[in-house]
Short mmCIF file of C-alpha atoms and ligand atoms in Angstrom, two decimals:
data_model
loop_
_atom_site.label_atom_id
_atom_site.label_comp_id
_atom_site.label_asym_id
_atom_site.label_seq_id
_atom_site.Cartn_x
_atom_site.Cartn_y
_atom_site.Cartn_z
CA UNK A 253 -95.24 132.80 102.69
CA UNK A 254 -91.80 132.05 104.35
CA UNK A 255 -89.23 129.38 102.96
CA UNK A 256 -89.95 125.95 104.57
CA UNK A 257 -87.09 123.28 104.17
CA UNK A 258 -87.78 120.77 102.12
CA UNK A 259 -85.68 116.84 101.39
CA UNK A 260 -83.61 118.43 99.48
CA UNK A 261 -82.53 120.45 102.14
CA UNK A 262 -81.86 117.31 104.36
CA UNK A 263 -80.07 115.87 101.61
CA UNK A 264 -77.48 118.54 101.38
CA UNK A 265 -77.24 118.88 104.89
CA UNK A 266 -76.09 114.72 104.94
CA UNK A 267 -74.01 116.26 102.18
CA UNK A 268 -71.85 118.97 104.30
CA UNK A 269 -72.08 116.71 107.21
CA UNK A 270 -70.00 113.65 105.82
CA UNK A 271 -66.54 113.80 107.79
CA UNK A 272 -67.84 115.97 110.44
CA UNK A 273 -70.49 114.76 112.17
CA UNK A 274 -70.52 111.02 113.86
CA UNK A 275 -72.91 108.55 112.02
CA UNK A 276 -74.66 107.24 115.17
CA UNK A 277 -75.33 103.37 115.76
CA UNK A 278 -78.57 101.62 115.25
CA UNK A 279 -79.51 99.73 118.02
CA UNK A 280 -81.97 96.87 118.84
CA UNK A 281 -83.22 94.67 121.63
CA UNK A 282 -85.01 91.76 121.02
CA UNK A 283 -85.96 92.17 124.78
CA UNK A 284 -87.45 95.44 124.03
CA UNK A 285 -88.97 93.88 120.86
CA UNK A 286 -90.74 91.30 122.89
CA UNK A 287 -92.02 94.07 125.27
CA UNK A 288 -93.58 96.27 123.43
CA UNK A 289 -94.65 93.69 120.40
CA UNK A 290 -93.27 95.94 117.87
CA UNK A 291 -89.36 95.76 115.86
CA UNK A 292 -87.49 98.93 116.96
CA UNK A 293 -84.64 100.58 115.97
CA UNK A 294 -82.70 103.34 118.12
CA UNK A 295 -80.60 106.04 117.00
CA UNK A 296 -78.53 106.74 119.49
CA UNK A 297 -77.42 110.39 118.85
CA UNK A 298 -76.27 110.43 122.60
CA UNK A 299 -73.18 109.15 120.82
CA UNK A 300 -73.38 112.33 118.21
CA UNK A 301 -70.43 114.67 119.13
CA UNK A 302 -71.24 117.14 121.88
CA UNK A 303 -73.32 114.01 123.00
CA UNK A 304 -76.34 115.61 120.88
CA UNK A 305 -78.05 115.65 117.80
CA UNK A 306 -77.60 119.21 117.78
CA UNK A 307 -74.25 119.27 116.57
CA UNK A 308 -76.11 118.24 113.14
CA UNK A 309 -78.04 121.40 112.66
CA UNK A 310 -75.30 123.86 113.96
CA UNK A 311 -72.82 122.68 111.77
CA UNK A 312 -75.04 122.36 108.78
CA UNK A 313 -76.17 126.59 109.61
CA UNK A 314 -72.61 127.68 110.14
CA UNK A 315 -71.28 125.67 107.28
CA UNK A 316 -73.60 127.82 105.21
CA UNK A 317 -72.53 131.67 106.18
CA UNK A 318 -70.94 133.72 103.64
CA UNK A 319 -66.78 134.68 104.22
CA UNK A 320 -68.37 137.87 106.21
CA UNK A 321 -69.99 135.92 108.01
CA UNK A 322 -67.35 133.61 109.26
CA UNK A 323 -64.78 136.48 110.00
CA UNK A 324 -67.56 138.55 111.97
CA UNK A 325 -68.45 135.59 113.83
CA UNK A 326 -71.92 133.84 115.51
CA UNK A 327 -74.17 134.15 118.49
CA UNK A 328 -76.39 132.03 119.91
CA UNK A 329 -78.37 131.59 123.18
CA UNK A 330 -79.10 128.18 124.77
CA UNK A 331 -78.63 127.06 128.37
CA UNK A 332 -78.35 123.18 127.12
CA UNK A 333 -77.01 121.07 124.01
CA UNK A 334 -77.28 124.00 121.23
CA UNK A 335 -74.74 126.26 123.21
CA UNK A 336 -72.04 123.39 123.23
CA UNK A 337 -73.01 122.33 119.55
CA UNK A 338 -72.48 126.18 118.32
CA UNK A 339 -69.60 126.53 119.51
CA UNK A 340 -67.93 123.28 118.65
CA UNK A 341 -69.19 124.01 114.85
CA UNK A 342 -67.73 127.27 115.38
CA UNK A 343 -64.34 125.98 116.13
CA UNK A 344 -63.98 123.62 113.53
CA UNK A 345 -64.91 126.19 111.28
CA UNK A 346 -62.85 128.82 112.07
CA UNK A 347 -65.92 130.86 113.47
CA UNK A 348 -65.59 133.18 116.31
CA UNK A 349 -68.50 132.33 118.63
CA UNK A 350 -70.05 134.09 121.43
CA UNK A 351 -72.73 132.11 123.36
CA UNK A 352 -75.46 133.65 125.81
CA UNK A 353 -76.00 131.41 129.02
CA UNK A 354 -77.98 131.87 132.42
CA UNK A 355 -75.67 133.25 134.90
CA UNK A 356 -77.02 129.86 137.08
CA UNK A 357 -76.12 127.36 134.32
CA UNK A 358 -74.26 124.13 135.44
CA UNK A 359 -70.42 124.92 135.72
CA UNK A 360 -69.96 122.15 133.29
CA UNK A 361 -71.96 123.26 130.75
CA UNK A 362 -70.36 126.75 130.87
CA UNK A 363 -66.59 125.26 131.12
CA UNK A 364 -67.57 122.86 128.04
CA UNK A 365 -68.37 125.66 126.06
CA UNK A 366 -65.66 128.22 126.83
CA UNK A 367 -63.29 124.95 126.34
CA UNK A 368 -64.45 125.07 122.47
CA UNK A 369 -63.23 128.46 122.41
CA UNK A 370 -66.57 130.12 122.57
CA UNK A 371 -67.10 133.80 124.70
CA UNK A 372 -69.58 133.31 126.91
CA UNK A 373 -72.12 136.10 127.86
CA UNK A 374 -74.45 135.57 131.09
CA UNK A 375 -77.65 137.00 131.90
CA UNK A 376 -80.12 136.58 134.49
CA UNK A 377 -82.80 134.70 133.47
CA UNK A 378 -84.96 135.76 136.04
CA UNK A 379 -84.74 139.27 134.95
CA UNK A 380 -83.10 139.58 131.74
CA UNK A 381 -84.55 138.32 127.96
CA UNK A 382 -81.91 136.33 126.23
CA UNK A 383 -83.33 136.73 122.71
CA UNK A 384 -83.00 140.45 123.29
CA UNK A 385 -79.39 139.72 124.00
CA UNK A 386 -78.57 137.74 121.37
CA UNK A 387 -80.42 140.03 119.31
CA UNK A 388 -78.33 142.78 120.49
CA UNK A 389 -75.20 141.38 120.44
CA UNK A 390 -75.95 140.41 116.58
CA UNK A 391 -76.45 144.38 116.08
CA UNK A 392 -73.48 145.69 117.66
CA UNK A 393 -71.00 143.31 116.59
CA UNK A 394 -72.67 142.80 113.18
CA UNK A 395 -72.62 138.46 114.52
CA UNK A 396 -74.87 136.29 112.85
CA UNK A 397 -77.94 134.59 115.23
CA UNK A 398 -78.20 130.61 114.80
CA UNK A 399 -81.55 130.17 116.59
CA UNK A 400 -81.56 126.38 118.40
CA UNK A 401 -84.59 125.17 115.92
CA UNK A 402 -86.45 128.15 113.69
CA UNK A 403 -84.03 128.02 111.23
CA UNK A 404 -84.22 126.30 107.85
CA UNK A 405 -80.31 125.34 108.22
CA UNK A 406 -81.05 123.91 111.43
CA UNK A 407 -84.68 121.91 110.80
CA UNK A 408 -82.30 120.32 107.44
CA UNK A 409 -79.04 119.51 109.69
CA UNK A 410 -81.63 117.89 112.30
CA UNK A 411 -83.52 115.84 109.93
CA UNK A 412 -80.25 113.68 109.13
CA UNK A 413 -80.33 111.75 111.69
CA UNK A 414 -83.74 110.42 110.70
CA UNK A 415 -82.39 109.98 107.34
CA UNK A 416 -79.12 107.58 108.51
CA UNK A 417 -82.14 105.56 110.79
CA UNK A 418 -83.95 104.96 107.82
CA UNK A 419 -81.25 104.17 105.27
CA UNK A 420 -80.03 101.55 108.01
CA UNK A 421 -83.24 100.30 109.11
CA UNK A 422 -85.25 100.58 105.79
CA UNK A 423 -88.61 101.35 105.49
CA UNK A 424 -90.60 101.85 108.98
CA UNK A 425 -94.35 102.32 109.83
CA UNK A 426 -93.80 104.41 112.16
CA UNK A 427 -90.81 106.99 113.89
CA UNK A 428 -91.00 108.58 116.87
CA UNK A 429 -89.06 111.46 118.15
CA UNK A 430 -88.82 113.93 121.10
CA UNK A 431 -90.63 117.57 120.40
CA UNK A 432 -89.27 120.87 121.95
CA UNK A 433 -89.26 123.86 119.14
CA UNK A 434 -89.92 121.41 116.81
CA UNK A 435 -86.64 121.23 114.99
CA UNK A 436 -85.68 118.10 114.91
CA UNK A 437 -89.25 116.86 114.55
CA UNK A 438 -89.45 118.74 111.43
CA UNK A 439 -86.15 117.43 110.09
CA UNK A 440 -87.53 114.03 111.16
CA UNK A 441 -90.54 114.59 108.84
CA UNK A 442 -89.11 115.81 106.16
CA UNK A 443 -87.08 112.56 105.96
CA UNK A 444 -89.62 110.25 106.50
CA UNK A 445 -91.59 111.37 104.07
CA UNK A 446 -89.05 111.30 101.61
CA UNK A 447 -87.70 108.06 102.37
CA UNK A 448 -90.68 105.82 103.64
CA UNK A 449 -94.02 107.56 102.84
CA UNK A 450 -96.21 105.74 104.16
CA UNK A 451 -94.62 105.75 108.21
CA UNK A 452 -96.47 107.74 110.51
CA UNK A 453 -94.26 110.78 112.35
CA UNK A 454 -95.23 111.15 116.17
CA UNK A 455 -94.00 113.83 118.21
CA UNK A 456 -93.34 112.99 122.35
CA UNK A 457 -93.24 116.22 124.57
CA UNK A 458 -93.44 116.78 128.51
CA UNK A 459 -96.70 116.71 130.06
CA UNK A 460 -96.06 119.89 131.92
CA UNK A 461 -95.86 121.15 128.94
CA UNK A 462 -98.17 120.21 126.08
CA UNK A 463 -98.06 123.01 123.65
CA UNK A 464 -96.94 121.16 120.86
CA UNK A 465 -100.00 118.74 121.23
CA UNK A 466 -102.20 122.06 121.83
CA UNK A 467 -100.77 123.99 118.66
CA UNK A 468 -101.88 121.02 115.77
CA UNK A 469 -105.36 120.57 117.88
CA UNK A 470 -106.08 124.29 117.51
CA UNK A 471 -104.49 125.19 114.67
CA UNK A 472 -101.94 127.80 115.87
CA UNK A 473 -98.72 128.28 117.73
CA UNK A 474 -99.63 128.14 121.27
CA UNK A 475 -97.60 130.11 123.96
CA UNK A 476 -97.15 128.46 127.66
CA UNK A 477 -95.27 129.29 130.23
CA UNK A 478 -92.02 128.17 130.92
CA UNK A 479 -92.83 124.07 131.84
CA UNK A 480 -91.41 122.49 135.22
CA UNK A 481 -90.14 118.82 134.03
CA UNK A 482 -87.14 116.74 133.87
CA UNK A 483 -86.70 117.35 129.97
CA UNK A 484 -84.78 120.12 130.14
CA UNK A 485 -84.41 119.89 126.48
CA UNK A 486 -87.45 120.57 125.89
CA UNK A 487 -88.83 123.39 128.06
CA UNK A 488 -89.79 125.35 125.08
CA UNK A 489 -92.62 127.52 125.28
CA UNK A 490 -93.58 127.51 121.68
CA UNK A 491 -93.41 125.90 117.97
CA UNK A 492 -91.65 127.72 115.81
CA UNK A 493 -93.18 129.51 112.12
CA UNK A 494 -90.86 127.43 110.46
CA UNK A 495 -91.58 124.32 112.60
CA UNK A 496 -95.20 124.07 112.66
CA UNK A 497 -96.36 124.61 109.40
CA UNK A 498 -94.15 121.66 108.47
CA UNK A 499 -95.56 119.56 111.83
CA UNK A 500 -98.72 120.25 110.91
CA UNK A 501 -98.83 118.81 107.78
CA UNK A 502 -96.68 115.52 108.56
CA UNK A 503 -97.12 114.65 112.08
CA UNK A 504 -99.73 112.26 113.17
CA UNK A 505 -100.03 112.99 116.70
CA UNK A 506 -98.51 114.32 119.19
CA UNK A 507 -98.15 112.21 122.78
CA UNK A 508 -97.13 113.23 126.31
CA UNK A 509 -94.90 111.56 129.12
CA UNK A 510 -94.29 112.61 133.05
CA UNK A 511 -91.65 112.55 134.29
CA UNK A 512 -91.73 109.44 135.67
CA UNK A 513 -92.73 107.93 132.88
CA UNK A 514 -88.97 109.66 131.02
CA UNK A 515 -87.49 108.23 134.55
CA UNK A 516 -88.97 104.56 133.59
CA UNK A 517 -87.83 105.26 129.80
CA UNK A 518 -84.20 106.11 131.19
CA UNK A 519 -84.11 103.02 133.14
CA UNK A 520 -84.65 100.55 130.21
CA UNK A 521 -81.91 102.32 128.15
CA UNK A 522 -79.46 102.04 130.81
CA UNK A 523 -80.52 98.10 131.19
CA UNK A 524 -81.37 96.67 127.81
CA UNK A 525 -78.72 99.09 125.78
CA UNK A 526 -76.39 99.83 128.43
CA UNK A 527 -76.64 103.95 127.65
CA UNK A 528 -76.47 106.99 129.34
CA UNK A 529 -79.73 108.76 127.75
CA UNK A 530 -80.65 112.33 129.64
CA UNK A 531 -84.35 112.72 130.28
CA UNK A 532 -85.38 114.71 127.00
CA UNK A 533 -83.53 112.09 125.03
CA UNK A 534 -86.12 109.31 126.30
CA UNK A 535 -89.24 111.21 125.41
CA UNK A 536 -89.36 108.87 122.32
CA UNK A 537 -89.58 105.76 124.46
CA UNK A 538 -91.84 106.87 127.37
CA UNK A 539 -94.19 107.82 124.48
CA UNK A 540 -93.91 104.55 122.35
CA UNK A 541 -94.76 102.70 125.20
CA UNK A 542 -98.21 104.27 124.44
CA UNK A 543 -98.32 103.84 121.30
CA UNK A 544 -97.27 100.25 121.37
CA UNK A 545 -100.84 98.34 121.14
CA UNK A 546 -102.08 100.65 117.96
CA UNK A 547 -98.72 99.61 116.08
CA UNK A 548 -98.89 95.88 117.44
CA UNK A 549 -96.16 93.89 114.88
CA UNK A 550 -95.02 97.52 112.76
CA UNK A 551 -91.55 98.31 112.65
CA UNK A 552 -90.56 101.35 114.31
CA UNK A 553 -87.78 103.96 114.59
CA UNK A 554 -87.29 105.98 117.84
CA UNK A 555 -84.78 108.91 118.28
CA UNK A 556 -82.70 108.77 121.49
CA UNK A 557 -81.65 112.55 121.24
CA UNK A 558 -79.16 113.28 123.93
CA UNK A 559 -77.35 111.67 127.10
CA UNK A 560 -75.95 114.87 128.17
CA UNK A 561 -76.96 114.39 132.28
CA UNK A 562 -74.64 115.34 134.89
CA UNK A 563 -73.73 111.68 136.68
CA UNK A 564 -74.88 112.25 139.92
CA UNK A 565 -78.73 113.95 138.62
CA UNK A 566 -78.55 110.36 136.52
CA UNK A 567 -77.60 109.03 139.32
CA UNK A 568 -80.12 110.42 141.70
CA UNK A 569 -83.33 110.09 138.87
CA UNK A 570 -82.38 106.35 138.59
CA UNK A 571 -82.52 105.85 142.30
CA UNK A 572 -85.36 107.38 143.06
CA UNK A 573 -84.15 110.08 145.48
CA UNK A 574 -85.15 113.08 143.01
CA UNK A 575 -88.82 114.20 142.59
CA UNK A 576 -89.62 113.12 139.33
C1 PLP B 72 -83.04 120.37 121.83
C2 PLP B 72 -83.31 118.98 122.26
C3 PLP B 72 -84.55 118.36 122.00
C4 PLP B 72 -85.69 119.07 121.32
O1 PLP B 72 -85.37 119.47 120.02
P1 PLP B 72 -86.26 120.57 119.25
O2 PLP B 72 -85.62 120.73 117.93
O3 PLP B 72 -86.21 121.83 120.09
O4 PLP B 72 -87.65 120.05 119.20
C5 PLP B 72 -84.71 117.03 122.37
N1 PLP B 72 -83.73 116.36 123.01
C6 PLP B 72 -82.54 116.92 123.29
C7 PLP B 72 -81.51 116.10 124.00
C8 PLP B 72 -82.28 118.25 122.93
O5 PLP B 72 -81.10 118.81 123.23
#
């Protein structure tokens, strides 16, 4: 049996986090309240620093290696928010990072990360396997791998942002938060659980790509191909070993939205909140809006996760003029 995070875990994750990560705003609408019959509360982690929560579960991993381990330095692969949240960890900590990105990745994503002081190794993601890279990089240059969500260290760091929702909003029937690998859905469990028992935990994840949904119906970690949507954040093609056991036994359901159903979600945040929220970070909301009738009145807690979306794509999404 392998080592599944527990509270505890989340707990001293908050712990290590105090001072270094942002604590994120609560938000509310009673125009969204009225729309969707329910009390909600937002946490806006596209305010966290690198713009997502992933900053929480990076930091939380590195802050965690032994003195080797700092000096000989970390390596991670990620073409989206856990590239820019290793390496920022990395610098505060001292760490030397090297990062493995698609050769094609946006020349802002690859600028923001070399500008934390991060080496950045490309490979072709058409024809190359990044994990093998990382992997090999971690041999050769004896660097330790920070996976972005199989990780105990990283489900922990995740699940504090769940924990700060419910210490603000109190007790909830019911939270709701994007699913990729699972990582931060974990974390979200584990805090729920621990801090209002009885809320149910849903998980939102691209329709192109419903593997998440697939794996708890079946019983196993199901493998898809890579998924064409919007949610960039969340083109995972698997749970993790870590991640589902834990989903398994918290999450109530899993839900699906289109993307133009995370379009429609983007929309609202821009007009009732006035926020920039990138399409994985309004999974949550394209899936409450589901939900909404079987929670009539309940109180609920939804994770905005990210609002890292070049301006002009934002742009282009909100007008209409991209496929969504
Ligand atoms: C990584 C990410 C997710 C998905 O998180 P997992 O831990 O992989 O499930 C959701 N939203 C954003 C903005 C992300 O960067």
């Amino acid at each position: 049996m392998v080592d599944l995070p527990t509270y505890d875990d989340v707990s001293a994750a908050a712990d290590r986090l105090r001072g270094h990560a942002h604590r994120t705003p609560v938000l509310t609408s009673r125009r969204l309240d009225a729309e969707l019959g329910l009390r909600v509360f937002v946490k806006a982690e596209n305010f966290q620093r690198v713009g997502a929560f992933k900053f929480r579960g990076a930091f939380n991993a590195l802050s965690r290696f032994t003195p080797e381990q700092r000096r000989a330095g970390v390596v991670a692969y990620s073409s989206g928010n856990h590239a820019q949240a290793v390496a920022l960890a990395a610098q505060l900590l001292g760490v030397p990072a090297t990062i493995v990105m698609p050769l094609d990745s946006p020349g802002s994503k690859l600028a923001a990360t070399r500008g934390y002081g991060a080496e950045v190794v490309t490979y072709d993601r058409y024809t190359e396997d990044r994990e093998a890279i990382g992997r090999a990089l971690a041999a050769e240059r004896g660097l330790t791998l920070v996976p972005p969500y199989d990780h105990l260290d990283v489900i922990a760091g995740q699940g504090t942002a769940a924990r700060e929702l419910l210490e603000e909003a109190g007790e909830l029937d019911a939270v709701v938060a994007p699913l990729g690998g699972g990582g931060l859905l974990a974390g979200t469990a584990l805090a729920t659980r621990a801090l209002s028992p009885r809320a149910r935990v849903y998980g939102v994840e691209p329709a192109a790509g419903d593997d998440g949904r697939r794996s708890l119906q079946e019983g196993r970690i199901v493998h898809i191909d890579p998924p064409r949507t919007i949610a960039d954040g969340a083109q995972t093609q698997h749970l993790g070993e870590l991640t589902f056991p834990i989903l398994r036994r918290e999450v109530a359901a899993v839900l699906t939205a289109t993307d133009a159903e995370l379009v429609d979600a983007m929309r609202t945040f821009a007009a009732t909140f006035k926020i920039v929220v990138e399409p994985t970070g309004a999974l949550a909301l394209a899936g409450l809006r589901r939900l909404a009738p079987e929670l009539a009145g309940g109180r609920v807690g939804v994770i905005v996760t990210g609002g890292n979306v070049d301006v002009d794509r934002y742009a282009a999404l909100l007008g209409g003029s991209l496929p969504a």
